[in-house]
XYZ file of C-alpha atoms in Angstrom:
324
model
C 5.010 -23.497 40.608
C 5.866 -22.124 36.998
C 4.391 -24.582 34.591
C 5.412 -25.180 30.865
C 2.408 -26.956 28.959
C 3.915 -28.151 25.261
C 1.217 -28.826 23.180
C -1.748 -26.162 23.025
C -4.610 -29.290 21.372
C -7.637 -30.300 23.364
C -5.480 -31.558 26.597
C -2.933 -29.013 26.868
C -5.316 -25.786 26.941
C -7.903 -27.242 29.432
C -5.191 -28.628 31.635
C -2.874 -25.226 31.702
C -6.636 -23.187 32.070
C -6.906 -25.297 35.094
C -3.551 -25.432 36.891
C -3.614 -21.804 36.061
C -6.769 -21.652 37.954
C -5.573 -23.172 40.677
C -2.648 -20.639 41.399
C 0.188 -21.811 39.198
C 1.859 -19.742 37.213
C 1.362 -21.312 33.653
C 3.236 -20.887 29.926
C 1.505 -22.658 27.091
C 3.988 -23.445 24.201
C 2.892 -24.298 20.606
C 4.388 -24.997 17.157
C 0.818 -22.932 16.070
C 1.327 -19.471 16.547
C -2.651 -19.284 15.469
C -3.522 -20.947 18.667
C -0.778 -18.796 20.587
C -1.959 -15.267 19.418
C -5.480 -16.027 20.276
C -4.958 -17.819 23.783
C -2.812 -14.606 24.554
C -5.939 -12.357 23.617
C -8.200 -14.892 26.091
C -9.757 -16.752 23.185
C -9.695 -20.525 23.159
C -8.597 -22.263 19.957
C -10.868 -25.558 20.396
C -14.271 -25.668 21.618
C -15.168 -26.965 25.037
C -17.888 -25.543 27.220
C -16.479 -23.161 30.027
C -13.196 -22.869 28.452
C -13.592 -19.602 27.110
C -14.160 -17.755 30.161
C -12.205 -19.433 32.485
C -8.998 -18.802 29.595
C -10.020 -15.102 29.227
C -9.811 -14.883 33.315
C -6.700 -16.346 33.497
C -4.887 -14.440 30.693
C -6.041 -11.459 32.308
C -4.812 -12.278 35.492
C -1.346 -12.649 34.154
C -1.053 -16.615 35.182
C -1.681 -17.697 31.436
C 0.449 -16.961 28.521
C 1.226 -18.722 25.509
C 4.358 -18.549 23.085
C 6.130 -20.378 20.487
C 9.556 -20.252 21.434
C 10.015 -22.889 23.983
C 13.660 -22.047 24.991
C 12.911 -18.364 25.878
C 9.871 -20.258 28.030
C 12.827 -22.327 29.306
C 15.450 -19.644 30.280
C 12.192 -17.987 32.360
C 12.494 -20.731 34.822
C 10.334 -23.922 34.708
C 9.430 -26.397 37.398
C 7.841 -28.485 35.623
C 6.965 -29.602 31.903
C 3.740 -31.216 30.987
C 4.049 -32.532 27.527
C 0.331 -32.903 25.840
C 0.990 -33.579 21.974
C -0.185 -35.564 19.906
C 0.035 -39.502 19.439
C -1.727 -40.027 16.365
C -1.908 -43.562 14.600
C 0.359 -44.083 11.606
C -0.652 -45.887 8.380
C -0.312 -49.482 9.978
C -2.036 -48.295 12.951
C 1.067 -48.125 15.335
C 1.575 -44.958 17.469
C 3.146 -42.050 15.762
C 5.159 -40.432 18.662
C 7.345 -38.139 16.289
C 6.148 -34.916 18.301
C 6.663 -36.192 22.052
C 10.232 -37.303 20.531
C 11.151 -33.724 19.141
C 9.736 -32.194 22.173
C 11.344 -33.831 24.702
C 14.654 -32.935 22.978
C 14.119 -29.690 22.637
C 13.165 -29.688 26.408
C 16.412 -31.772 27.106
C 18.554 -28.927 24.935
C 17.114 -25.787 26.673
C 17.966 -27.114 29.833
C 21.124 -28.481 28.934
C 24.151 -25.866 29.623
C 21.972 -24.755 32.915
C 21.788 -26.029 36.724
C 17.687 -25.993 36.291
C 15.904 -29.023 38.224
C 13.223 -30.094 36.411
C 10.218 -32.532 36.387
C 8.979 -33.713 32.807
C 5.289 -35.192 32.648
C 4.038 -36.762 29.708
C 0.231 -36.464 29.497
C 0.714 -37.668 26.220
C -0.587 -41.584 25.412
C 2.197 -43.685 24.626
C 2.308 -47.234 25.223
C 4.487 -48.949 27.896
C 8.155 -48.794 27.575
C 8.366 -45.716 25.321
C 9.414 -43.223 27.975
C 11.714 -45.832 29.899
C 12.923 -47.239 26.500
C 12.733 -44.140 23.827
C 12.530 -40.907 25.610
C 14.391 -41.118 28.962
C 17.890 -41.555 26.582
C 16.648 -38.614 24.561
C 16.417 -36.818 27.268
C 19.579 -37.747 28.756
C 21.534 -37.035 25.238
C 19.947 -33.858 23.996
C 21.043 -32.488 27.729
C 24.616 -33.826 27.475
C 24.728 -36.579 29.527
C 23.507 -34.852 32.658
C 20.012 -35.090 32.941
C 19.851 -38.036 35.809
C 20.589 -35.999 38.575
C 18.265 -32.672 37.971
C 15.769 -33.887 34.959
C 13.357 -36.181 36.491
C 10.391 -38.018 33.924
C 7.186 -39.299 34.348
C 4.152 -39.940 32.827
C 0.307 -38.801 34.080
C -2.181 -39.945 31.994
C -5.480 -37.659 31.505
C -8.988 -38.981 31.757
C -11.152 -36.074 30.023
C -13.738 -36.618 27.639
C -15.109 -33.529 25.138
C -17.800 -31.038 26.183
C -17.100 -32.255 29.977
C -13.549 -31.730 30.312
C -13.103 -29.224 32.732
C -15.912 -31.137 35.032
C -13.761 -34.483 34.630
C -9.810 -32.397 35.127
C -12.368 -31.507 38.610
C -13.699 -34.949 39.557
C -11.781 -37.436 38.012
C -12.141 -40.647 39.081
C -8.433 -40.645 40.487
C -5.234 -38.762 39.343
C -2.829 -41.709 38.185
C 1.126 -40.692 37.947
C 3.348 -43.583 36.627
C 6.853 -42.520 38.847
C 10.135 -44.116 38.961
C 11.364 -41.634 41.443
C 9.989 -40.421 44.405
C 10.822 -36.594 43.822
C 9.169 -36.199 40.561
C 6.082 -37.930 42.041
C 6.053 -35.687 44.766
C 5.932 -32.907 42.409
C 2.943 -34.336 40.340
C 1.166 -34.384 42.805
C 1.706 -30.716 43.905
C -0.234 -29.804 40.791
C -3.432 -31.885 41.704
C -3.515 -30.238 45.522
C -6.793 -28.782 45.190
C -7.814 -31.870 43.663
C -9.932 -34.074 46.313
C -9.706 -37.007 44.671
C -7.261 -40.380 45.510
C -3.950 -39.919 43.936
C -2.384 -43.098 42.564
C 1.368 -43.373 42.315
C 2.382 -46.677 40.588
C 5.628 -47.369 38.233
C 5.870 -45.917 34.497
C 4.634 -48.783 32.673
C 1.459 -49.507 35.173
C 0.323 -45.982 34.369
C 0.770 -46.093 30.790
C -1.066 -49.338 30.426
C -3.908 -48.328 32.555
C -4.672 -45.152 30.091
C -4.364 -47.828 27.010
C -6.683 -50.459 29.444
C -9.175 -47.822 30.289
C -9.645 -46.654 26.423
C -10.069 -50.363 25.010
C -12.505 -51.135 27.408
C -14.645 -47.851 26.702
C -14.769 -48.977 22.936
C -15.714 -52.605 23.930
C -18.455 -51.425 26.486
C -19.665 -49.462 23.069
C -19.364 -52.069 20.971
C -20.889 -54.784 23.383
C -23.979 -52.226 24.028
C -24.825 -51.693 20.542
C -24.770 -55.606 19.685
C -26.624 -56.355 22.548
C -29.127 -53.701 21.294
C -29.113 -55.233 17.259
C -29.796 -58.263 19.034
C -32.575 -57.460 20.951
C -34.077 -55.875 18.295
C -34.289 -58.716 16.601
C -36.090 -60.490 19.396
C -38.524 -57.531 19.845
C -36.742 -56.455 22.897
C -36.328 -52.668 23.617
C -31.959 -52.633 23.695
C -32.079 -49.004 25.743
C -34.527 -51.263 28.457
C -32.281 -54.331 28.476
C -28.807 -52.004 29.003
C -30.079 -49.789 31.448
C -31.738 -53.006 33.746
C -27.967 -54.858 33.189
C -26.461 -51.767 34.878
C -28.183 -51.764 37.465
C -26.391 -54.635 38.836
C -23.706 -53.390 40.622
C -22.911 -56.558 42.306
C -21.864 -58.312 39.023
C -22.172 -56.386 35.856
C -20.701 -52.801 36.561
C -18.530 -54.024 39.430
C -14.977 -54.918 39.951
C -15.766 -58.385 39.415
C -14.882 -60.995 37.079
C -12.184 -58.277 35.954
C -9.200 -59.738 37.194
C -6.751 -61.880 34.911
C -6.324 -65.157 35.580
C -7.403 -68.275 34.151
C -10.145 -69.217 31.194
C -13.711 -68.798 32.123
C -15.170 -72.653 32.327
C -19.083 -74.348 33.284
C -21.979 -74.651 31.664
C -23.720 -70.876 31.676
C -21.183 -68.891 30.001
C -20.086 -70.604 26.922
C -23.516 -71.930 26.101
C -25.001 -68.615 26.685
C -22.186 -67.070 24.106
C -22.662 -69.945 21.929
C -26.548 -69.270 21.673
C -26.349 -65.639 20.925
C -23.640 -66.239 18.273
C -25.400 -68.738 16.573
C -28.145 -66.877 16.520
C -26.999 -63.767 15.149
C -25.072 -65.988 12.689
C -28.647 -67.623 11.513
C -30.328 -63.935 11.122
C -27.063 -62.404 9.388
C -26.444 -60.042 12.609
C -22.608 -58.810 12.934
C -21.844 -59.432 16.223
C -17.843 -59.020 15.972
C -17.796 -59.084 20.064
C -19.487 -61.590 21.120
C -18.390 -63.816 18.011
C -14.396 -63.666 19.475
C -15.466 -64.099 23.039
C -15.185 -68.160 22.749
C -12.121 -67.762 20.453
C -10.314 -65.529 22.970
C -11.091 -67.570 25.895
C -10.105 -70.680 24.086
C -6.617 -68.720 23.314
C -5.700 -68.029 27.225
C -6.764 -71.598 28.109
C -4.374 -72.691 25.268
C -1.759 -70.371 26.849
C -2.236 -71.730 30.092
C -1.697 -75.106 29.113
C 1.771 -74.203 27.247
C 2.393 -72.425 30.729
C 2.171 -75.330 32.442
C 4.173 -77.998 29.760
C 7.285 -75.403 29.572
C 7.731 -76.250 33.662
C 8.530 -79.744 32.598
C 6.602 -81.188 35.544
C 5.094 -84.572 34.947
C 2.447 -84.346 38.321
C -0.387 -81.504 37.779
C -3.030 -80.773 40.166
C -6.527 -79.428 39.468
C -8.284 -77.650 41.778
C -12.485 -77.309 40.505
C -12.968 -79.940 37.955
C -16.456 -78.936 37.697
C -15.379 -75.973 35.657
């Protein structure tokens, strides 16, 4: 397939290195003409081990090229878009999605007074209900009205971490596209063929919310490690030690369990246990922001519950484990 990657940053040159790799035929497309000139002389822009070489092949071989004119891209024939710009927080911390915006009108424009099909795949992070909600109708109105039938979008969140990118584009856990239609799934997938990995097709707003899930929980397993590890030091514990023997339970710990919502943790181990270690930490002047909200959290989704239940209007309730 001929591929059009907008947005030459961190994600767009290792993913167009790769599908370029892998036998597609692969424009890159930047506001930057810096990062344009040099990925058309083989030299990468941002530093990631193994990108270098494996750009420089690919330029060579005439599957990579880079520009800055996206319509002229465009009018070449393109089978698919992958959009990779930036999301960057604004000044209150919401998303900043100005760039995806202008891009996928300009995409929507180029394509508008032709009979192209077309598949458009954010890679970008945006948060659920932006591309169903924001972009789709920019799409559909910077291509007159007519991008239902031929324009197809969907979203396919990347997983790739600095220094080991092209090692996790290889072996990623799973390649997750978020499709409304079957066609422009289909598609996404073609890209990942060489890919041995499962392929997860589930709607827009699954996908999108999985990339956000999958981030927050990385910070918290940070943040939990490192209080866990003031906290031992406290006690005289070595915190490396303790974290490495809690991962080795794979049963419980790093394991698919107690990870599905549904109602308030309850009993006698876990809240003491929580209390303890917050009160301690409290008594020693340790900042344990984690483990301090886990209590107030859990207290919030039992209060939830409970207005879950008194909005039915039913009078008879049934518990089932009053133990916890």
């Amino acid at each position: 397939m001929r591929i059009a990657v907008i947005g030459m940053g961190y994600v767009g040159c290792v993913t167009a290195a790769c599908l370029s790799r892998d036998g597609h035929d692969v424009i890159g497309i930047d506001v930057d003409r810096n990062k344009v000139e040099a990925i058309n002389r083989g030299v990468s822009p941002i530093f990631e081990p193994g990108l270098q070489g494996l750009l420089q092949s690919q330029v060579e071989s005439s599957r990579l090229s880079a520009t800055t004119d996206l319509e002229s891209a465009f009018a070449a024939g393109v089978n698919v878009a992958l959009v990779a710009v930036g999301t960057p927080s604004g000044d209150d911390g919401s998303i900043n999605d100005r760039a995806v915006r202008r891009v996928v009108e300009q995409i929507g424009r180029a394509v508008a007074n032709t009979d192209q099909s077309l598949v458009v795949v954010i890679r970008s992070t945006l948060l659920p209900g932006v591309l169903e909600d924001v972009l789709t109708p920019l799409l559909t109105d910077a291509a007159g009205g007519q991008a239902n039938d031929r324009i197809k979008l969907c979203n396919n969140p990347e997983f790739l971490r600095e220094t080991t990118a092209i090692a996790d584009y290889d072996h990623p856990p799973y390649v997750l596209i978020g499709a409304n239609d079957e066609h422009a799934a289909e598609v996404t997938q073609k890209l990942y063929s060489n890919l041995t990995c499962e392929k997860i097709v589930t709607s827009t707003r699954v996908a999108a919310m999985i990339k956000y899930s999958c981030n927050a929980f990385h910070a918290l397993k940070v943040g939990f490690a490192n209080e866990i590890g003031s906290l031992a030091k406290s006690f005289g514990a070595d915190g490396q030690e303790v974290m490495d023997i809690v991962c080795k339970d794979r049963q419980l710990n790093i394991s698919t369990a107690y990870m599905r919502p549904g109602f308030a943790f309850g009993g006698s181990c876990l809240p003491k246990d929580v209390r303890a270690l917050s009160r301690y930490a409290q008594q020693r002047g340790i900042s344990v922001n984690v483990l301090q909200s886990i209590l107030p959290s859990n207290q919030s989704h039992l209060e939830r519950a409970v207005q879950l239940v008194r909005a039915t209007g039913k009078r008879k309730i049934g518990l089932v484990g009053l133990s916890f």
